[in-house]
Coordinates of C-alpha atoms in Angstrom, one line a residue:
Y1 CA -17.9 -17.7 7.6
S2 CA -14.5 -19.2 8.6
L3 CA -13.5 -20.5 5.2
S4 CA -10.6 -22.9 4.2
C5 CA -10.3 -22.7 0.4
G6 CA -8.3 -25.1 -1.6
L7 CA -6.1 -23.8 -4.2
C8 CA -5.5 -27.1 -6.0
W9 CA -2.0 -28.1 -5.6
D10 CA 0.0 -25.1 -5.5
Y11 CA -0.2 -21.5 -3.9
R12 CA 2.4 -20.1 -6.4
L13 CA 0.0 -19.6 -9.2
S14 CA -0.1 -16.3 -11.2
D15 CA -3.2 -14.0 -10.8
D16 CA -3.6 -14.2 -14.7
D17 CA -4.1 -18.0 -14.9
K18 CA -7.8 -17.9 -15.8
A19 CA -8.3 -21.6 -15.8
I20 CA -7.1 -21.9 -12.3
R21 CA -9.0 -18.8 -11.3
E22 CA -12.2 -20.2 -12.5
K23 CA -11.6 -23.6 -10.9
A24 CA -11.0 -22.0 -7.5
K25 CA -14.0 -19.8 -7.8
D26 CA -16.2 -22.8 -8.6
M27 CA -14.8 -24.8 -5.7
I28 CA -15.5 -21.8 -3.3
K29 CA -19.0 -21.3 -4.6
K30 CA -19.8 -25.0 -4.1
Q31 CA -18.5 -24.9 -0.6
L32 CA -20.3 -21.7 0.4
D33 CA -23.6 -23.2 -1.1
T34 CA -23.2 -26.2 1.2
A35 CA -22.4 -23.9 4.1
K36 CA -25.9 -22.1 4.0
I37 CA -27.4 -25.0 5.9
L38 CA -24.6 -25.4 8.4
G39 CA -24.3 -22.1 10.2
A40 CA -22.1 -19.0 10.2
D41 CA -19.3 -20.7 12.1
T42 CA -18.6 -23.6 9.8
V43 CA -15.0 -24.3 8.7
L44 CA -14.9 -25.7 5.2
V45 CA -11.9 -27.6 4.0
I46 CA -11.3 -29.4 0.6
P47 CA -9.3 -32.5 1.5
G48 CA -5.9 -33.0 -0.1
A49 CA -5.6 -29.4 -1.1
V50 CA -3.3 -26.6 0.1
N51 CA -5.5 -24.7 2.5
V52 CA -5.4 -21.0 3.5
E53 CA -7.8 -19.9 6.3
F54 CA -9.7 -16.5 6.3
S55 CA -12.4 -15.3 8.5
F56 CA -15.4 -13.4 7.0
P57 CA -17.8 -11.6 9.4
E58 CA -20.6 -11.5 6.8
K59 CA -22.5 -14.3 5.3
K60 CA -22.3 -13.0 1.9
V61 CA -18.8 -13.4 0.4
A62 CA -17.6 -12.2 -3.0
Y63 CA -15.9 -15.1 -4.6
D64 CA -13.3 -12.8 -6.4
V65 CA -12.4 -11.2 -3.1
V66 CA -12.0 -14.7 -1.5
Y67 CA -9.7 -15.8 -4.3
E68 CA -7.6 -12.6 -4.4
R69 CA -7.1 -13.0 -0.6
A70 CA -6.1 -16.7 -1.2
V71 CA -3.4 -16.1 -3.9
K72 CA -2.0 -13.2 -1.8
G73 CA -2.1 -15.2 1.5
I74 CA 1.6 -16.1 1.5
N75 CA 2.7 -12.6 1.1
E76 CA 0.3 -11.5 3.9
L77 CA 1.6 -14.2 6.3
K78 CA 5.2 -13.1 5.5
A79 CA 4.5 -9.5 6.2
Y80 CA 2.5 -10.2 9.4
A81 CA 5.1 -12.6 10.7
E82 CA 7.8 -10.0 10.1
S83 CA 5.8 -7.2 11.8
L84 CA 5.2 -9.5 14.9
K85 CA 9.0 -10.3 15.0
V86 CA 9.8 -6.6 15.3
S87 CA 7.1 -5.7 17.8
M88 CA 6.8 -8.7 20.0
G89 CA 10.0 -10.6 20.0
L90 CA 8.6 -14.1 19.1
E91 CA 9.9 -17.4 20.6
N92 CA 7.8 -19.5 18.4
V93 CA 6.1 -19.6 15.0
W94 CA 3.2 -22.0 14.4
N95 CA 3.5 -23.3 10.9
K96 CA 0.4 -24.6 9.1
F97 CA 0.6 -26.7 6.0
L98 CA 0.6 -23.7 3.8
L99 CA 4.4 -23.5 4.0
S100 CA 6.7 -26.4 4.5
P101 CA 8.9 -26.1 7.5
M102 CA 11.9 -25.6 5.3
E103 CA 10.3 -22.7 3.5
M104 CA 9.3 -21.1 6.7
R105 CA 12.7 -21.6 8.2
D106 CA 14.3 -19.9 5.3
F107 CA 12.0 -17.0 5.6
I108 CA 12.4 -16.5 9.4
D109 CA 16.2 -16.7 9.0
K110 CA 16.3 -14.2 6.2
H111 CA 14.2 -11.7 8.3
G112 CA 16.5 -11.8 11.4
G113 CA 14.5 -14.7 13.2
K114 CA 17.2 -17.4 13.5
D115 CA 16.4 -17.7 17.2
I116 CA 12.7 -18.2 16.6
D117 CA 11.6 -21.9 16.9
I118 CA 9.1 -23.4 14.5
I119 CA 6.2 -25.6 15.7
A120 CA 4.9 -27.5 12.7
K121 CA 1.0 -28.3 12.7
I122 CA 0.4 -31.7 11.4
E123 CA -2.9 -31.5 9.8
N124 CA -2.9 -33.9 6.9
R125 CA -1.5 -37.2 5.3
S126 CA 1.6 -35.5 4.0
G127 CA 2.6 -34.3 7.4
V128 CA 2.1 -37.7 9.0
D129 CA 4.1 -39.5 6.2
N130 CA 7.0 -36.9 6.2
I131 CA 7.2 -36.6 10.0
E132 CA 10.9 -37.4 10.2
D133 CA 11.8 -34.9 7.5
I134 CA 9.6 -32.2 9.1
C135 CA 11.4 -32.9 12.6
K136 CA 14.9 -32.2 11.0
V137 CA 13.7 -28.7 10.5
A138 CA 11.0 -28.0 13.1
D139 CA 11.7 -27.5 16.6
G140 CA 8.4 -29.1 17.8
I141 CA 5.0 -30.3 16.3
M142 CA 1.4 -29.8 17.2
V143 CA -0.9 -32.8 16.6
A144 CA -3.9 -30.8 15.1
R145 CA -6.5 -33.4 15.5
G146 CA -9.4 -31.3 14.1
D147 CA -7.8 -30.9 10.7
L148 CA -6.5 -34.3 10.7
G149 CA -10.0 -35.8 11.3
V150 CA -11.0 -34.0 8.1
E151 CA -8.0 -34.6 5.8
I152 CA -7.8 -38.4 6.7
P153 CA -10.4 -41.0 7.9
F154 CA -11.3 -40.0 11.4
V155 CA -10.9 -43.4 12.8
E156 CA -7.2 -43.2 12.2
V157 CA -6.7 -40.0 14.3
P158 CA -6.2 -41.7 17.7
S159 CA -3.5 -44.1 16.5
I160 CA -1.8 -41.4 14.6
Q161 CA -1.7 -39.2 17.6
K162 CA 0.0 -41.9 19.6
Y163 CA 2.4 -42.5 16.7
L164 CA 3.3 -38.8 16.3
I165 CA 3.8 -38.3 20.0
K166 CA 6.1 -41.2 20.4
K167 CA 8.2 -40.6 17.2
C168 CA 8.7 -36.9 17.8
R169 CA 9.3 -37.2 21.6
L170 CA 12.3 -39.6 20.9
L171 CA 13.7 -37.4 18.4
G172 CA 13.8 -34.7 21.0
K173 CA 11.0 -32.6 19.7
R174 CA 8.3 -31.0 21.8
V175 CA 4.9 -32.5 21.0
I176 CA 1.6 -30.5 21.7
T177 CA -1.7 -32.3 21.5
A178 CA -4.5 -30.0 20.6
T179 CA -8.1 -29.5 19.3
E180 CA -11.4 -30.1 21.1
M181 CA -9.8 -31.3 24.3
L182 CA -12.4 -29.6 26.6
E183 CA -14.7 -28.5 23.7
S184 CA -17.9 -28.6 25.7
M185 CA -16.5 -26.0 28.0
I186 CA -17.1 -23.4 25.5
Q187 CA -20.6 -23.4 26.8
N188 CA -20.6 -25.4 29.9
P189 CA -18.7 -25.0 33.3
R190 CA -17.8 -28.7 33.5
P191 CA -16.1 -31.0 30.8
T192 CA -17.6 -34.2 29.8
R193 CA -16.1 -37.5 31.1
A194 CA -15.0 -38.2 27.6
E195 CA -13.0 -35.0 27.4
I196 CA -11.4 -35.7 30.8
S197 CA -10.3 -39.0 29.5
D198 CA -9.0 -37.5 26.3
V199 CA -6.8 -35.0 28.0
A200 CA -5.5 -37.9 30.4
N201 CA -4.6 -40.1 27.4
A202 CA -2.7 -37.3 25.8
V203 CA -0.6 -37.2 29.0
Y204 CA -0.3 -40.9 29.2
D205 CA 0.9 -40.9 25.5
G206 CA 3.8 -38.6 26.5
S207 CA 2.7 -35.1 25.1
S208 CA 5.0 -32.2 26.2
A209 CA 1.9 -30.0 26.5
V210 CA -1.9 -30.1 26.1
M211 CA -3.5 -27.2 24.4
L212 CA -6.7 -25.2 24.6
S213 CA -8.1 -23.2 21.7
G214 CA -11.8 -22.5 21.4
E215 CA -12.3 -23.0 25.1
T216 CA -10.1 -20.0 25.9
A217 CA -10.5 -18.0 22.7
M218 CA -14.3 -17.6 22.7
G219 CA -15.5 -19.9 25.5
K220 CA -17.7 -18.7 28.5
Y221 CA -15.3 -20.3 31.1
P222 CA -11.7 -19.7 29.9
A223 CA -10.1 -19.5 33.3
L224 CA -12.0 -22.6 34.5
A225 CA -11.0 -24.6 31.4
V226 CA -7.2 -23.8 32.1
M227 CA -7.7 -24.9 35.7
N228 CA -9.6 -28.1 34.7
M229 CA -7.0 -29.0 32.2
A230 CA -4.0 -28.4 34.6
Q231 CA -5.8 -30.6 37.3
I232 CA -6.3 -33.4 34.9
A233 CA -2.7 -33.3 33.7
K234 CA -1.2 -33.1 37.2
F235 CA -3.4 -35.9 38.5
T236 CA -2.5 -38.2 35.6
E237 CA 1.3 -37.5 35.7
E238 CA 1.4 -38.5 39.5
R239 CA 0.0 -41.9 38.5
I240 CA 2.4 -42.7 35.8
D241 CA 5.4 -45.0 36.4
Y242 CA 8.0 -43.2 34.6
K243 CA 10.8 -45.4 35.8
N244 CA 9.1 -48.4 34.1
W245 CA 8.3 -46.3 31.1
F246 CA 12.0 -45.4 30.7
V247 CA 13.3 -48.9 31.0
S248 CA 10.6 -50.4 28.6
T249 CA 11.2 -47.8 25.9
E250 CA 13.2 -49.0 22.9
F251 CA 15.7 -46.3 21.9
K252 CA 18.5 -46.5 19.2
I253 CA 21.7 -44.5 20.1
R254 CA 22.7 -42.6 17.1
N255 CA 25.3 -40.1 18.3
T256 CA 27.2 -38.9 21.3
L257 CA 24.4 -36.5 22.5
D258 CA 21.9 -39.5 22.5
A259 CA 24.4 -41.6 24.5
I260 CA 25.0 -38.9 27.1
S261 CA 21.3 -37.9 27.5
H262 CA 20.2 -41.5 27.8
A263 CA 22.9 -42.6 30.1
T264 CA 22.2 -39.6 32.4
C265 CA 18.7 -40.5 32.9
A266 CA 19.5 -44.1 33.4
M267 CA 22.0 -43.3 36.1
A268 CA 19.7 -41.0 37.7
I269 CA 17.0 -43.6 37.9
D270 CA 19.5 -46.3 39.2
V271 CA 20.7 -44.2 42.1
G272 CA 17.4 -42.3 42.9
A273 CA 18.8 -38.9 42.1
K274 CA 16.9 -35.9 43.4
C275 CA 17.3 -34.0 40.1
I276 CA 19.3 -33.7 36.9
V277 CA 21.0 -30.4 36.3
V278 CA 21.5 -29.7 32.6
N279 CA 23.7 -26.7 31.5
S280 CA 22.9 -25.5 28.0
I281 CA 23.4 -22.3 26.1
S282 CA 20.6 -23.1 23.5
G283 CA 18.5 -25.4 25.5
N284 CA 18.9 -28.3 23.0
T285 CA 20.8 -30.6 25.5
V286 CA 17.9 -30.0 28.1
R287 CA 15.3 -31.1 25.5
M288 CA 17.4 -34.3 24.7
V289 CA 17.2 -35.2 28.4
S290 CA 13.6 -34.3 28.7
R291 CA 12.5 -36.6 25.9
F292 CA 13.1 -39.7 28.0
R293 CA 10.5 -38.6 30.6
C294 CA 12.8 -39.3 33.4
P295 CA 11.1 -39.4 36.9
A296 CA 13.8 -37.1 38.3
D297 CA 13.3 -33.3 38.2
I298 CA 15.2 -31.6 35.3
I299 CA 16.7 -28.2 36.1
G300 CA 17.7 -26.5 32.6
M301 CA 20.3 -23.9 33.4
T302 CA 21.1 -21.5 30.5
T303 CA 22.6 -18.0 30.3
E304 CA 20.4 -16.9 27.4
E305 CA 17.0 -15.4 28.4
R306 CA 15.3 -16.5 25.1
A307 CA 16.4 -20.1 25.6
W308 CA 15.2 -19.9 29.3
R309 CA 11.7 -18.8 28.2
K310 CA 11.6 -21.5 25.5
L311 CA 12.4 -24.3 28.0
N312 CA 9.0 -23.7 29.7
L313 CA 7.6 -25.9 26.8
S314 CA 9.8 -28.9 27.5
W315 CA 8.4 -31.7 29.5
G316 CA 9.6 -31.9 33.2
V317 CA 11.9 -29.0 33.0
T318 CA 12.3 -26.1 35.5
P319 CA 14.2 -23.4 33.6
A320 CA 16.8 -21.4 35.5
L321 CA 18.5 -18.5 34.1
T322 CA 22.1 -18.1 35.4
E323 CA 25.1 -15.9 35.1
E324 CA 27.9 -16.7 32.7
Y325 CA 30.6 -18.8 34.2
S326 CA 34.1 -19.5 33.3
S327 CA 35.0 -22.7 34.9
I328 CA 33.5 -26.2 35.6
E329 CA 33.9 -25.4 39.4
V330 CA 31.4 -22.5 39.0
V331 CA 29.0 -24.9 37.1
F332 CA 29.1 -27.4 40.0
Y333 CA 28.6 -24.7 42.7
Q334 CA 25.6 -23.3 40.7
A335 CA 24.1 -26.8 40.3
L336 CA 24.7 -28.1 44.0
K337 CA 23.3 -25.2 46.0
G338 CA 21.3 -26.8 48.9
A339 CA 20.7 -30.1 46.7
D340 CA 20.7 -33.7 47.7
L341 CA 22.1 -36.3 45.2
V342 CA 22.0 -34.7 41.7
F343 CA 23.6 -35.4 38.3
V344 CA 25.1 -32.7 36.3
T345 CA 25.5 -32.7 32.6
A346 CA 26.1 -30.0 29.9
G347 CA 26.1 -29.5 26.2
M348 CA 29.0 -29.0 24.1
G349 CA 29.8 -25.8 22.2
G350 CA 26.7 -24.1 21.4
G351 CA 24.5 -26.9 23.0

């Protein structure tokens, strides 16, 4: 079984707390007894609890083993993340609600990963209610609709999806919409009409990216699922009036970067610029321009390879890796090669 076991309210419980141990074991037993009639691939969740996911290939599960795995889960996660950082050079870490973004940020920073971005999975009521605080730490969010539909009333999921996308987009955070987007393609070569509409609506809402999971992880038609999703997104974007979207979006200027990025998009729209060239070391300024969904193409120029790769997740951005330059003249030279009317802007300091 794939089991999500609730550990009450806190994963920092000592192994010798017998009362908590017995309560956890009883919760797990009840959930497993329910699972007997649901099938081997059922995911079991105890709403409102802190969840730790584990996969068990056999139907018979020793409760003591499950509990021991759960209380040690945080340490396993840390060790695994650290080993991946060393061996793979991560750009992003996907943070479930086991750890708060601040806890994950502190852990990653302490282990030499200050340049790794955090994508926070919003999976429960707490994540929705605290989205602004989460966005102060996280570099992006994933709207994890499957878990949201279990943790909160499922009828709320569509409106919450729209709320999260708009809120985080205007904060300059990347927003990924995920879960069951083309679910039927796990077994079938064609998506349902409802699934096609679901993907299109996520694009209309302003998602930075749409994501497949089971369709490509265990589906029969993974490549076809990717192709279909790409076609739906491309067709939908070509029919969105981004100029009108920009004009009708209410936005409050809070700082200089807000003012510059907003004005850049406004001027590019007014004069019909071919593209906006944004010079940025970290990629942050590029993301601040991208959030307004400007109809002009955005060229994100950076001298840092890691920032260059990360920019692939930002809406409407074509990343460009450039050499270091010492003067503004070189910046314009690089930006204006063979171009029509373009706007050039840049970050300040480390931006």
